[in-house]
Amino acid sequence: MLLEWSVEKLQPYVELTSNEIFAVLEVPPRPELGDVAFPCYALARKWKKSPEAIAGELADRFNAGASDVRAEAAGSYLNLFFDPRQWAPRLLAAALEHEYGYSADGEGERVVIDLSSPNIAKPFGVGHLRSTMIGNALANLYRASGYEVVTVNHIGDWGTQFGKLMAAYKRWGDEEQLKQSPIRESLRLYVKFHEETEQDETLEDEGRRWFWRLENGDPEALKLWHYFVSFSLEEFERVYARLGVTFNHTLGESFYNDKMGAVVEQLREQQLLVESDGAQVVRLDDQGIPPCLILKSDGTTIYPTRDLATALYRRREMKADRLLYVVGGEQKLHFQQVFSVLQRMGMDWAVNCEHIPFGLMKIDGRKMSTRKGQVVYLDTVLDEAVRKAEAIIEEKNAGLANRREVAEAVGIGAIVFNDLKHSRMLEVDFSLDEAIRFEGETGPYVQYTAARCYKLLRTGMTRGLAVDEIAGDSVYLTGPAAWDCLKMLGAFPAMVKEALRVHEPSVLARYLLDVSQSFNRFYHQERVLSESTEETLAKLGVVAATVQVLRTGLELLGLKAPQQI
């Protein structure tokens, strides 16, 4: 909030728009340097003076006209110092408002977000967590900013991998084992297929034939396919329920099978299709990228064909204004090709299609591979995280009544937060022990801070100090720790906007860590529950505002904030 208020204070003295001022404002690295800094380089060309001279002149003019904010020139910067006695109550009141951090910025705009998208008949591994939880957080951020959000789980239920799986099942499958442990048995067959192809190259042709049979409606192939799909969806839904993730639509690639013909026909009519080694492609040479393959030489479809049909459906039937694809960074070229073909087809809205990539998740430095059987089941990781969380909670609070429920929230939250705190483009080397710690840059640390706030508020209520009565004398909010905490809370709306602007949940996750650290300094340096009712009320206001920001922020990231841990 101080940044927004600084814009209002500075505008009468500088020849810049509010947006131009806001864009250059900075938060000084140390409190003694001020609360907000304005770099005067932005005025040097217009004023034809050095930034240092401008800073000095601005400070004199500013201080002559303001009493609640003091300005100091420091080199080329104008540093602003807000009077805590006057501004702390305003920060607190803003932070206690209902739906603080929410906005109507995107009102009237519909965003369709493609996220998670696991493959049928394959394990839901730790690697699937990234698309699922990054996409879920982005969906929450869009909703909080007033957009109408449609989430789609684009299940991988079509393609040559099913031909391979069917070929493997017919050769080495065991119906009883498949019924008892469908996912693990499917993985075993898939791995065995790729191992055996190293010795028998004809297996690849056999897999392609089975997929051809599937595409052409062969009853046996369809029966096997339906079975693989049904048990996979059941497994996926169980995992999503634990993660607290829901979708507006779960549509497999097969849903678009009857819609691809129209795409191919339109490309032909527009004379965009050309032959290349027997295949049909759209050339994109002028953009410096390889041609987009539409039909393989055997006439079967391929991923770009389906994604073209998918985009057209989401635009026409789901009425999307923007299309977002939360998919791994290795698919960058694929989406460049698909979006470019859409533009060549005359779809002006293709400029609003965006690939939101992310880096790989590794275990002990190793990339996971389904083909090689190098998969860590997400369920296994979640179970272990919950077990470790419950052990820590039992040690800290043995009498907690709903210990298992809290352990589930903390353990799963630890895994999710550990992912989201990293910039999405970075590779993440997963460590369970690191994620589950209650100290440091972890989800449990943020959740534990929120629980501490709840405990303080409960204690206040035992003294008859209800949350809705919080007010108190602002003099008790002027201490360095209280003031720094309120300034941090005041940044929440800006952090939500920035996380959404760059499609980066880590911006919000890192901010919540900063809020937690700031609050804990306040808690340790200042006495919250004192003999003075006025002081206690004022400081409980800081506590209530902190827990509101932490709870809302955690919810936006897809985590819970237990009231007791």
mmCIF file of N, CA and C in Angstrom, residues 70-146:
data_model
loop_
_atom_site.group_PDB
_atom_site.id
_atom_site.type_symbol
_atom_site.label_atom_id
_atom_site.label_comp_id
_atom_site.label_asym_id
_atom_site.label_seq_id
_atom_site.Cartn_x
_atom_site.Cartn_y
_atom_site.Cartn_z
ATOM 1 N N ARG A 70 8.094 12.341 5.186
ATOM 2 C CA ARG A 70 9.320 13.127 5.094
ATOM 3 C C ARG A 70 10.191 12.593 3.968
ATOM 4 N N ALA A 71 10.839 13.503 3.227
ATOM 5 C CA ALA A 71 11.696 13.110 2.111
ATOM 6 C C ALA A 71 13.148 13.455 2.418
ATOM 7 N N GLU A 72 14.035 12.573 1.992
ATOM 8 C CA GLU A 72 15.470 12.806 2.124
ATOM 9 C C GLU A 72 16.150 12.466 0.811
ATOM 10 N N ALA A 73 17.078 13.314 0.394
ATOM 11 C CA ALA A 73 17.873 13.017 -0.794
ATOM 12 C C ALA A 73 19.057 12.156 -0.384
ATOM 13 N N ALA A 74 19.268 11.077 -1.131
ATOM 14 C CA ALA A 74 20.399 10.181 -0.881
ATOM 15 C C ALA A 74 20.996 9.826 -2.229
ATOM 16 N N GLY A 75 22.001 10.596 -2.629
ATOM 17 C CA GLY A 75 22.566 10.382 -3.958
ATOM 18 C C GLY A 75 21.534 10.700 -5.018
ATOM 19 N N SER A 76 21.279 9.748 -5.890
ATOM 20 C CA SER A 76 20.303 9.955 -6.962
ATOM 21 C C SER A 76 18.900 9.505 -6.572
ATOM 22 N N TYR A 77 18.696 9.171 -5.311
ATOM 23 C CA TYR A 77 17.392 8.683 -4.850
ATOM 24 C C TYR A 77 16.715 9.709 -3.947
ATOM 25 N N LEU A 78 15.382 9.737 -4.032
ATOM 26 C CA LEU A 78 14.564 10.460 -3.075
ATOM 27 C C LEU A 78 13.915 9.409 -2.181
ATOM 28 N N ASN A 79 14.316 9.392 -0.924
ATOM 29 C CA ASN A 79 13.793 8.396 0.013
ATOM 30 C C ASN A 79 12.656 8.990 0.826
ATOM 31 N N LEU A 80 11.558 8.257 0.914
ATOM 32 C CA LEU A 80 10.370 8.711 1.628
ATOM 33 C C LEU A 80 10.223 7.962 2.943
ATOM 34 N N PHE A 81 9.964 8.725 4.016
ATOM 35 C CA PHE A 81 9.757 8.157 5.343
ATOM 36 C C PHE A 81 8.331 8.486 5.777
ATOM 37 N N PHE A 82 7.495 7.481 5.891
ATOM 38 C CA PHE A 82 6.114 7.671 6.326
ATOM 39 C C PHE A 82 6.060 7.723 7.848
ATOM 40 N N ASP A 83 5.256 8.620 8.378
ATOM 41 C CA ASP A 83 5.105 8.754 9.829
ATOM 42 C C ASP A 83 4.253 7.590 10.343
ATOM 43 N N PRO A 84 4.860 6.656 11.094
ATOM 44 C CA PRO A 84 4.098 5.467 11.551
ATOM 45 C C PRO A 84 2.846 5.839 12.346
ATOM 46 N N ARG A 85 2.920 6.902 13.150
ATOM 47 C CA ARG A 85 1.770 7.263 13.986
ATOM 48 C C ARG A 85 0.539 7.546 13.127
ATOM 49 N N GLN A 86 0.756 8.135 11.951
ATOM 50 C CA GLN A 86 -0.365 8.477 11.085
ATOM 51 C C GLN A 86 -0.702 7.382 10.071
ATOM 52 N N TRP A 87 0.321 6.636 9.632
ATOM 53 C CA TRP A 87 0.104 5.683 8.540
ATOM 54 C C TRP A 87 -0.115 4.238 9.006
ATOM 55 N N ALA A 88 0.371 3.881 10.190
ATOM 56 C CA ALA A 88 0.175 2.511 10.679
ATOM 57 C C ALA A 88 -1.309 2.151 10.796
ATOM 58 N N PRO A 89 -2.162 3.020 11.346
ATOM 59 C CA PRO A 89 -3.589 2.673 11.418
ATOM 60 C C PRO A 89 -4.218 2.457 10.041
ATOM 61 N N ARG A 90 -3.756 3.235 9.044
ATOM 62 C CA ARG A 90 -4.305 3.073 7.695
ATOM 63 C C ARG A 90 -3.884 1.733 7.090
ATOM 64 N N LEU A 91 -2.627 1.363 7.303
ATOM 65 C CA LEU A 91 -2.165 0.053 6.817
ATOM 66 C C LEU A 91 -2.943 -1.072 7.483
ATOM 67 N N LEU A 92 -3.131 -0.944 8.814
ATOM 68 C CA LEU A 92 -3.845 -1.989 9.547
ATOM 69 C C LEU A 92 -5.293 -2.096 9.086
ATOM 70 N N ALA A 93 -5.955 -0.963 8.923
ATOM 71 C CA ALA A 93 -7.355 -0.981 8.485
ATOM 72 C C ALA A 93 -7.490 -1.628 7.109
ATOM 73 N N ALA A 94 -6.551 -1.314 6.220
ATOM 74 C CA ALA A 94 -6.607 -1.896 4.871
ATOM 75 C C ALA A 94 -6.404 -3.402 4.927
ATOM 76 N N ALA A 95 -5.441 -3.844 5.738
ATOM 77 C CA ALA A 95 -5.117 -5.271 5.805
ATOM 78 C C ALA A 95 -6.220 -6.088 6.463
ATOM 79 N N LEU A 96 -7.088 -5.429 7.233
ATOM 80 C CA LEU A 96 -8.181 -6.138 7.903
ATOM 81 C C LEU A 96 -9.472 -6.132 7.085
ATOM 82 N N GLU A 97 -9.444 -5.482 5.932
ATOM 83 C CA GLU A 97 -10.646 -5.449 5.095
ATOM 84 C C GLU A 97 -10.996 -6.834 4.567
ATOM 85 N N HIS A 98 -12.278 -7.063 4.368
ATOM 86 C CA HIS A 98 -12.745 -8.333 3.820
ATOM 87 C C HIS A 98 -12.190 -8.516 2.410
ATOM 88 N N GLU A 99 -11.694 -9.725 2.100
ATOM 89 C CA GLU A 99 -11.108 -10.058 0.799
ATOM 90 C C GLU A 99 -9.946 -9.133 0.439
ATOM 91 N N TYR A 100 -9.157 -8.795 1.453
ATOM 92 C CA TYR A 100 -7.943 -8.005 1.221
ATOM 93 C C TYR A 100 -7.027 -8.755 0.252
ATOM 94 N N GLY A 101 -6.550 -8.067 -0.760
ATOM 95 C CA GLY A 101 -5.693 -8.688 -1.776
ATOM 96 C C GLY A 101 -6.444 -9.086 -3.029
ATOM 97 N N TYR A 102 -7.773 -9.156 -2.943
ATOM 98 C CA TYR A 102 -8.592 -9.487 -4.111
ATOM 99 C C TYR A 102 -8.856 -8.214 -4.924
ATOM 100 N N SER A 103 -9.171 -8.396 -6.193
ATOM 101 C CA SER A 103 -9.461 -7.243 -7.050
ATOM 102 C C SER A 103 -10.448 -7.664 -8.137
ATOM 103 N N ALA A 104 -10.897 -6.671 -8.905
ATOM 104 C CA ALA A 104 -11.794 -6.931 -10.038
ATOM 105 C C ALA A 104 -11.088 -6.611 -11.350
ATOM 106 N N ASP A 105 -9.768 -6.707 -11.355
ATOM 107 C CA ASP A 105 -8.982 -6.338 -12.535
ATOM 108 C C ASP A 105 -9.406 -7.090 -13.798
ATOM 109 N N GLY A 106 -9.743 -8.355 -13.652
ATOM 110 C CA GLY A 106 -10.047 -9.170 -14.832
ATOM 111 C C GLY A 106 -11.528 -9.370 -15.090
ATOM 112 N N GLU A 107 -12.352 -8.560 -14.467
ATOM 113 C CA GLU A 107 -13.805 -8.740 -14.591
ATOM 114 C C GLU A 107 -14.230 -8.734 -16.057
ATOM 115 N N GLY A 108 -15.051 -9.722 -16.420
ATOM 116 C CA GLY A 108 -15.560 -9.811 -17.783
ATOM 117 C C GLY A 108 -14.683 -10.597 -18.731
ATOM 118 N N GLU A 109 -13.566 -11.130 -18.236
ATOM 119 C CA GLU A 109 -12.661 -11.883 -19.101
ATOM 120 C C GLU A 109 -12.589 -13.343 -18.636
ATOM 121 N N ARG A 110 -12.680 -14.263 -19.591
ATOM 122 C CA ARG A 110 -12.658 -15.689 -19.268
ATOM 123 C C ARG A 110 -11.317 -16.295 -19.675
ATOM 124 N N VAL A 111 -10.728 -16.999 -18.724
ATOM 125 C CA VAL A 111 -9.426 -17.635 -18.939
ATOM 126 C C VAL A 111 -9.589 -19.145 -18.819
ATOM 127 N N VAL A 112 -9.157 -19.870 -19.837
ATOM 128 C CA VAL A 112 -9.153 -21.337 -19.788
ATOM 129 C C VAL A 112 -7.719 -21.792 -19.530
ATOM 130 N N ILE A 113 -7.543 -22.538 -18.449
ATOM 131 C CA ILE A 113 -6.200 -22.970 -18.044
ATOM 132 C C ILE A 113 -6.082 -24.482 -18.182
ATOM 133 N N ASP A 114 -5.119 -24.916 -18.962
ATOM 134 C CA ASP A 114 -4.802 -26.332 -19.162
ATOM 135 C C ASP A 114 -3.719 -26.698 -18.157
ATOM 136 N N LEU A 115 -4.014 -27.626 -17.238
ATOM 137 C CA LEU A 115 -3.044 -27.997 -16.215
ATOM 138 C C LEU A 115 -3.115 -29.475 -15.881
ATOM 139 N N SER A 116 -2.086 -29.956 -15.249
ATOM 140 C CA SER A 116 -1.918 -31.340 -14.776
ATOM 141 C C SER A 116 -1.670 -32.304 -15.930
ATOM 142 N N SER A 117 -2.728 -32.726 -16.610
ATOM 143 C CA SER A 117 -2.633 -33.523 -17.848
ATOM 144 C C SER A 117 -1.751 -34.762 -17.740
ATOM 145 N N PRO A 118 -2.037 -35.657 -16.803
ATOM 146 C CA PRO A 118 -1.257 -36.904 -16.739
ATOM 147 C C PRO A 118 -1.651 -37.846 -17.868
ATOM 148 N N ASN A 119 -0.832 -38.859 -18.086
ATOM 149 C CA ASN A 119 -1.109 -39.863 -19.111
ATOM 150 C C ASN A 119 -1.797 -41.074 -18.498
ATOM 151 N N ILE A 120 -2.787 -41.576 -19.206
ATOM 152 C CA ILE A 120 -3.511 -42.771 -18.775
ATOM 153 C C ILE A 120 -2.552 -43.960 -18.689
ATOM 154 N N ALA A 121 -2.821 -44.834 -17.716
ATOM 155 C CA ALA A 121 -2.090 -46.099 -17.543
ATOM 156 C C ALA A 121 -0.634 -45.882 -17.128
ATOM 157 N N LYS A 122 -0.345 -44.693 -16.621
ATOM 158 C CA LYS A 122 0.996 -44.417 -16.096
ATOM 159 C C LYS A 122 0.854 -43.862 -14.687
ATOM 160 N N PRO A 123 1.865 -44.039 -13.851
ATOM 161 C CA PRO A 123 1.766 -43.587 -12.462
ATOM 162 C C PRO A 123 1.652 -42.075 -12.362
ATOM 163 N N PHE A 124 0.936 -41.619 -11.345
ATOM 164 C CA PHE A 124 0.904 -40.201 -11.015
ATOM 165 C C PHE A 124 2.119 -39.959 -10.138
ATOM 166 N N GLY A 125 3.209 -39.571 -10.773
ATOM 167 C CA GLY A 125 4.477 -39.439 -10.066
ATOM 168 C C GLY A 125 4.699 -38.045 -9.511
ATOM 169 N N VAL A 126 5.793 -37.884 -8.773
ATOM 170 C CA VAL A 126 6.146 -36.588 -8.200
ATOM 171 C C VAL A 126 6.296 -35.542 -9.301
ATOM 172 N N GLY A 127 6.770 -35.966 -10.468
ATOM 173 C CA GLY A 127 6.958 -35.035 -11.566
ATOM 174 C C GLY A 127 5.671 -34.377 -12.041
ATOM 175 N N HIS A 128 4.513 -35.042 -11.821
ATOM 176 C CA HIS A 128 3.224 -34.464 -12.230
ATOM 177 C C HIS A 128 2.792 -33.326 -11.303
ATOM 178 N N LEU A 129 3.457 -33.228 -10.148
ATOM 179 C CA LEU A 129 3.056 -32.230 -9.162
ATOM 180 C C LEU A 129 3.194 -30.815 -9.708
ATOM 181 N N ARG A 130 4.228 -30.581 -10.530
ATOM 182 C CA ARG A 130 4.534 -29.217 -10.964
ATOM 183 C C ARG A 130 3.397 -28.599 -11.784
ATOM 184 N N SER A 131 2.993 -29.260 -12.855
ATOM 185 C CA SER A 131 1.912 -28.718 -13.675
ATOM 186 C C SER A 131 0.635 -28.583 -12.862
ATOM 187 N N THR A 132 0.361 -29.572 -12.013
ATOM 188 C CA THR A 132 -0.871 -29.582 -11.232
ATOM 189 C C THR A 132 -0.939 -28.411 -10.271
ATOM 190 N N MET A 133 0.117 -28.213 -9.476
ATOM 191 C CA MET A 133 0.045 -27.208 -8.422
ATOM 192 C C MET A 133 0.392 -25.800 -8.914
ATOM 193 N N ILE A 134 1.283 -25.680 -9.899
ATOM 194 C CA ILE A 134 1.526 -24.363 -10.495
ATOM 195 C C ILE A 134 0.241 -23.890 -11.176
ATOM 196 N N GLY A 135 -0.378 -24.790 -11.950
ATOM 197 C CA GLY A 135 -1.626 -24.443 -12.621
ATOM 198 C C GLY A 135 -2.745 -24.123 -11.652
ATOM 199 N N ASN A 136 -2.846 -24.886 -10.571
ATOM 200 C CA ASN A 136 -3.884 -24.650 -9.565
ATOM 201 C C ASN A 136 -3.694 -23.287 -8.905
ATOM 202 N N ALA A 137 -2.447 -22.950 -8.582
ATOM 203 C CA ALA A 137 -2.162 -21.651 -7.959
ATOM 204 C C ALA A 137 -2.502 -20.511 -8.914
ATOM 205 N N LEU A 138 -2.146 -20.667 -10.180
ATOM 206 C CA LEU A 138 -2.455 -19.624 -11.155
ATOM 207 C C LEU A 138 -3.964 -19.454 -11.320
ATOM 208 N N ALA A 139 -4.689 -20.568 -11.323
ATOM 209 C CA ALA A 139 -6.154 -20.489 -11.417
ATOM 210 C C ALA A 139 -6.716 -19.707 -10.229
ATOM 211 N N ASN A 140 -6.187 -19.964 -9.026
ATOM 212 C CA ASN A 140 -6.639 -19.242 -7.835
ATOM 213 C C ASN A 140 -6.308 -17.757 -7.923
ATOM 214 N N LEU A 141 -5.118 -17.439 -8.426
ATOM 215 C CA LEU A 141 -4.717 -16.037 -8.563
ATOM 216 C C LEU A 141 -5.607 -15.306 -9.573
ATOM 217 N N TYR A 142 -5.935 -15.980 -10.674
ATOM 218 C CA TYR A 142 -6.830 -15.364 -11.650
ATOM 219 C C TYR A 142 -8.206 -15.117 -11.050
ATOM 220 N N ARG A 143 -8.729 -16.097 -10.310
ATOM 221 C CA ARG A 143 -10.043 -15.912 -9.680
ATOM 222 C C ARG A 143 -10.005 -14.737 -8.698
ATOM 223 N N ALA A 144 -8.929 -14.662 -7.914
ATOM 224 C CA ALA A 144 -8.811 -13.590 -6.925
ATOM 225 C C ALA A 144 -8.707 -12.226 -7.585
ATOM 226 N N SER A 145 -8.362 -12.211 -8.860
ATOM 227 C CA SER A 145 -8.225 -10.949 -9.594
ATOM 228 C C SER A 145 -9.436 -10.660 -10.472
ATOM 229 N N GLY A 146 -10.521 -11.386 -10.230
ATOM 230 C CA GLY A 146 -11.780 -11.068 -10.886
ATOM 231 C C GLY A 146 -12.058 -11.774 -12.196
#
